[in-house]
GROMACS .gro file of C-alpha atoms in nm:
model
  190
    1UNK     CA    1  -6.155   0.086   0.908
    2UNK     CA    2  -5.855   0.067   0.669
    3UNK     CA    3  -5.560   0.275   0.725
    4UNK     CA    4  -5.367   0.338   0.421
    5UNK     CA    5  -4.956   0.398   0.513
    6UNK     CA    6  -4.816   0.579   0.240
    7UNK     CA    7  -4.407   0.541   0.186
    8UNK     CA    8  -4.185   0.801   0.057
    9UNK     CA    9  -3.860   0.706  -0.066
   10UNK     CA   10  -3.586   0.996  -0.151
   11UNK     CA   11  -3.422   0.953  -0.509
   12UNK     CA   12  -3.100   1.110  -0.479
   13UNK     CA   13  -2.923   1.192  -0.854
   14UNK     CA   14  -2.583   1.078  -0.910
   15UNK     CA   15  -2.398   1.320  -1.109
   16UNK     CA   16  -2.073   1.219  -1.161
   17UNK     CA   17  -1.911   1.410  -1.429
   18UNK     CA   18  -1.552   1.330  -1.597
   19UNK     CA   19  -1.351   1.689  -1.656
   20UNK     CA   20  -1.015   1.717  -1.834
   21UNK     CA   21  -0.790   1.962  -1.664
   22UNK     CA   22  -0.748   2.280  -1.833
   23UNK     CA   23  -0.367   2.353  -1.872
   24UNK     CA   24  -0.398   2.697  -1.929
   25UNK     CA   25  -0.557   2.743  -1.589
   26UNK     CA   26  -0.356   2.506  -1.410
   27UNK     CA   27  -0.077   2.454  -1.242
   28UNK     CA   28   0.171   2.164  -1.115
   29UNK     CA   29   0.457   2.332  -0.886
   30UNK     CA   30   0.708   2.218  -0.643
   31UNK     CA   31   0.946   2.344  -0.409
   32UNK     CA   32   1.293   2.207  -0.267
   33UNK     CA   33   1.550   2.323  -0.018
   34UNK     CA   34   1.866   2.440  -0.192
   35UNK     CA   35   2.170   2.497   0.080
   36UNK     CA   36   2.010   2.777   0.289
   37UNK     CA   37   1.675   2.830   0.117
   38UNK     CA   38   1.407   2.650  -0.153
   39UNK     CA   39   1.402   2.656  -0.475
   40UNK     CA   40   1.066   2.650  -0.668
   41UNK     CA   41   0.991   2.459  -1.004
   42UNK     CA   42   0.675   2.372  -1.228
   43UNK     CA   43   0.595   2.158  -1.482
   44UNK     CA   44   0.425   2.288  -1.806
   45UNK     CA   45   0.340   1.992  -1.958
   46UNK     CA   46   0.057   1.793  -1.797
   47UNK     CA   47  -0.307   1.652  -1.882
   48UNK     CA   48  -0.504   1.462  -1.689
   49UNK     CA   49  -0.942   1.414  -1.559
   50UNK     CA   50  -1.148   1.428  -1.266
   51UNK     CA   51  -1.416   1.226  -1.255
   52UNK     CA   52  -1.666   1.373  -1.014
   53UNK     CA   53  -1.931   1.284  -0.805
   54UNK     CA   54  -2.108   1.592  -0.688
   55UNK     CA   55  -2.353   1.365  -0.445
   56UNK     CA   56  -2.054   1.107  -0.348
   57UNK     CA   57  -1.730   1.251  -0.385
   58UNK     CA   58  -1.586   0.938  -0.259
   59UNK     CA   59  -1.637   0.796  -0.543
   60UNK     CA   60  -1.466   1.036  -0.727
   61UNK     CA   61  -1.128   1.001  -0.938
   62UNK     CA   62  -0.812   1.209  -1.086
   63UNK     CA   63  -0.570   1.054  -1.306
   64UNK     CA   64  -0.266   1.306  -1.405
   65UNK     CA   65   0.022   1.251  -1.660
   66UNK     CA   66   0.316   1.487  -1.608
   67UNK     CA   67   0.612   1.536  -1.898
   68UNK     CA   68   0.886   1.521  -1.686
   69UNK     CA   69   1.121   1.727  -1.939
   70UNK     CA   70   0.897   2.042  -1.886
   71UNK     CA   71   1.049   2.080  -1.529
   72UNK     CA   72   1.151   2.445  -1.511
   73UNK     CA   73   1.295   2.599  -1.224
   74UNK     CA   74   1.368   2.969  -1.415
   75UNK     CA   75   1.741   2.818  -1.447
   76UNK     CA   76   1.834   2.659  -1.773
   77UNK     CA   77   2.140   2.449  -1.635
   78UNK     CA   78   1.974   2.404  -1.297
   79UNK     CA   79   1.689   2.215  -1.539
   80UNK     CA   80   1.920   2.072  -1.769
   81UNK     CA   81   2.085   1.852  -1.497
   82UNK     CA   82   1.724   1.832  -1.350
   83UNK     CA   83   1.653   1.627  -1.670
   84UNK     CA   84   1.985   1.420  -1.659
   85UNK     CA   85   2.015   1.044  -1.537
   86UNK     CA   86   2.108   1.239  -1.221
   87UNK     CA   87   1.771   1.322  -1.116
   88UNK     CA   88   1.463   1.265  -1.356
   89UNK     CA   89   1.606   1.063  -1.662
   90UNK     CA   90   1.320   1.227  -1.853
   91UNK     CA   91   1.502   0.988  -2.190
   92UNK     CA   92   1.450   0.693  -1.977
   93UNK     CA   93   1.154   0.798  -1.785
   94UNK     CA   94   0.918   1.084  -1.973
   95UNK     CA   95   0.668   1.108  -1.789
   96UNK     CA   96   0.549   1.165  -1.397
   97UNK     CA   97   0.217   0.997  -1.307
   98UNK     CA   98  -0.046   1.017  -1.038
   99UNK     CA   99  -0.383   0.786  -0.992
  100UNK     CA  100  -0.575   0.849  -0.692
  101UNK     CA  101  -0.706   0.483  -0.504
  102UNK     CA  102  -0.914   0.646  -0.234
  103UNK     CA  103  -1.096   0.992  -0.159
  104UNK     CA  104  -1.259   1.078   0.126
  105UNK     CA  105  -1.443   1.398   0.234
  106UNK     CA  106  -1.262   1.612   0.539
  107UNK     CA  107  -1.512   1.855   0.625
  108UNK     CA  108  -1.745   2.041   0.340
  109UNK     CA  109  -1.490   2.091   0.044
  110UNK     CA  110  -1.156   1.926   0.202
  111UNK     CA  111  -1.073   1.603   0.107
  112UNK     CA  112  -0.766   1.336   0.178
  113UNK     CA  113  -0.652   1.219  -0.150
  114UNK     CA  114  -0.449   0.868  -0.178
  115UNK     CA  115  -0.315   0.762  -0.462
  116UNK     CA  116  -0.011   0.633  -0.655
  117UNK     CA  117   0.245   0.866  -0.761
  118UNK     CA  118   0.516   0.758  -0.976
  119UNK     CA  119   0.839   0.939  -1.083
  120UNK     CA  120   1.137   0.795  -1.192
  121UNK     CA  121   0.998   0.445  -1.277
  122UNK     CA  122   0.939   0.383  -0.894
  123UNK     CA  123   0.525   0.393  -0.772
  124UNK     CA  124   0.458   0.471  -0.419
  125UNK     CA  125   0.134   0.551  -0.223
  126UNK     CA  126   0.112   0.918  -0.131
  127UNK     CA  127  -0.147   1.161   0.079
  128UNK     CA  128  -0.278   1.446  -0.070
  129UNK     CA  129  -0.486   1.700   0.114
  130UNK     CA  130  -0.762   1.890  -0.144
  131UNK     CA  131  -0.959   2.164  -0.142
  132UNK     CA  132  -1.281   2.156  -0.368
  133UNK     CA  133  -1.290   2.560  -0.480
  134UNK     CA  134  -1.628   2.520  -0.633
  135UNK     CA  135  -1.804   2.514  -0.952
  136UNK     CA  136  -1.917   2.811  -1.178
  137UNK     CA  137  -1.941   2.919  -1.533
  138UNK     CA  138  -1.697   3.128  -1.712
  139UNK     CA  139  -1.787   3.451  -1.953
  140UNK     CA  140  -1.828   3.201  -2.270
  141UNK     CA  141  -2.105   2.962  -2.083
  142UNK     CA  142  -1.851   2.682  -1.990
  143UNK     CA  143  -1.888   2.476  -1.642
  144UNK     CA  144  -1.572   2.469  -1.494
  145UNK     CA  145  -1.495   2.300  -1.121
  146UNK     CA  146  -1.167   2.390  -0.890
  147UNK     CA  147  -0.930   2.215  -0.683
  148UNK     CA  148  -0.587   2.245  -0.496
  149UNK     CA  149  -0.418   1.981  -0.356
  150UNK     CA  150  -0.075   1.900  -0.205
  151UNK     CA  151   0.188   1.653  -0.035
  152UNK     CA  152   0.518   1.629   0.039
  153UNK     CA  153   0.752   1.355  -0.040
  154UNK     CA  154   1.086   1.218   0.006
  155UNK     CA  155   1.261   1.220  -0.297
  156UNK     CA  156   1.536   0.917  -0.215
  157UNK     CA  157   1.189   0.706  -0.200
  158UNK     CA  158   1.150   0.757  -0.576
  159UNK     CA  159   1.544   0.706  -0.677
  160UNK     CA  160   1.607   1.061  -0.702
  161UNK     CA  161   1.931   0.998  -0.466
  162UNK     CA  162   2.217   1.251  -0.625
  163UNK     CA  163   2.310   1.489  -0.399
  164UNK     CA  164   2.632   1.676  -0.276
  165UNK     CA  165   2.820   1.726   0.024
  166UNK     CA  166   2.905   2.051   0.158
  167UNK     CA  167   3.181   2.209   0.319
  168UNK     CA  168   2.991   2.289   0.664
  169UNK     CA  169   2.824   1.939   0.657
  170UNK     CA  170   2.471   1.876   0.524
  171UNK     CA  171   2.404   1.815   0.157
  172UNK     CA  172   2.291   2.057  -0.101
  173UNK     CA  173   1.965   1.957  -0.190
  174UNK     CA  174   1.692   1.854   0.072
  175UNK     CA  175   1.530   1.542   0.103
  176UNK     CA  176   1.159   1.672   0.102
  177UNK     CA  177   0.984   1.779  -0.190
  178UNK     CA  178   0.619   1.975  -0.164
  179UNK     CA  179   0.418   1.898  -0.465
  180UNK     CA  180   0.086   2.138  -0.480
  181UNK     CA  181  -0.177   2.130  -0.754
  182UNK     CA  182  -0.421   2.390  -0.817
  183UNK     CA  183  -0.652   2.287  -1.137
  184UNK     CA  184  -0.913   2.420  -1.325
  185UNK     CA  185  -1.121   2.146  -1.564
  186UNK     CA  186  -1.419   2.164  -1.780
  187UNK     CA  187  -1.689   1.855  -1.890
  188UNK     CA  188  -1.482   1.636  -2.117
  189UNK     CA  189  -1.651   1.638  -2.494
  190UNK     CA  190  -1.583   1.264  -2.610
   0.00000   0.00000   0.00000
């Protein structure tokens, strides 16, 4: 007698997707401490893509280009000298970038993010933690995914060194910057 072994192999799809973040659903914001309390900013001007792997997020990617000059802070000379050799040089250096080099999954939809941020003309690694928000279709028929992410950084690391003394001691500004994204994207058409 003959015993037939049948073997069943599981084909899992891949379905990595690349989605350009939608601006008008986005946002890039920051916040600094200012003397006694922190002062919050944005940029308006970014673009940037996810690629996404719904199966393998690991070997996802986000690549995000920031105009610099767009800081606003709600204070026109505050963001004037923002934009001044003093702190971002936006003549000298337009534009903020991040690349992420790593992602790995932390949980169901949490994620640490590394990646290379750049501001100022200097690159250093920085940890992001991200929050997948999910995927749905808006009212027109358009997938869109959702993610927030954040980190904080030390400004002096990237050059941004000005600063001023005060009376009491301490300096004006603080040394620690929080950086939080929270992006919408849809499919990227060619």
């Amino acid at each position: 007698m003959t015993t037939a072994t049948t073997t069943s192999t599981a084909t899992t799809t891949n379905k990595t997707t690349t989605y350009r973040i939608d601006k008008a659903h986005s946002e890039v914001v920051f916040q600094v401490r200012h003397l006694l309390t922190k002062v919050r900013g944005r940029f308006s001007a970014f673009e940037g893509e996810i690629v996404y792997d719904e199966q393998n997020p690991e070997r996802s990617s986000v690549n995000v280009t920031i105009k610099a000059a767009s800081v606003d802070t709600n204070e026109p000379d505050r963001d004037t000298h923002l934009r001044s050799a003093d702190f971002f040089d936006v003549e000298k250096f337009p534009t903020l970038t991040l690349k992420s080099t790593r992602i790995t999954r932390k949980g169901n939809d949490g994620f640490d993010a590394t990646g290379d941020l750049t501001i100022h003309g200097v690159t250093r690694p920085v940890a992001l933690s991200a929050t997948y928000l999910g995927k749905a279709k808006d009212p027109w028929g358009n997938e869109r995914i959702a993610f927030e992410a954040e980190t904080t950084i030390n400004r002096k690391d990237f050059g941004l060194l000005w600063n001023a003394a005060l009376e009491t001691g301490g300096f004006l500004v603080g040394d620690q910057v929080k950086i939080s994204l929270s992006v919408q994207a849809l499919p990227k058409t060619s």
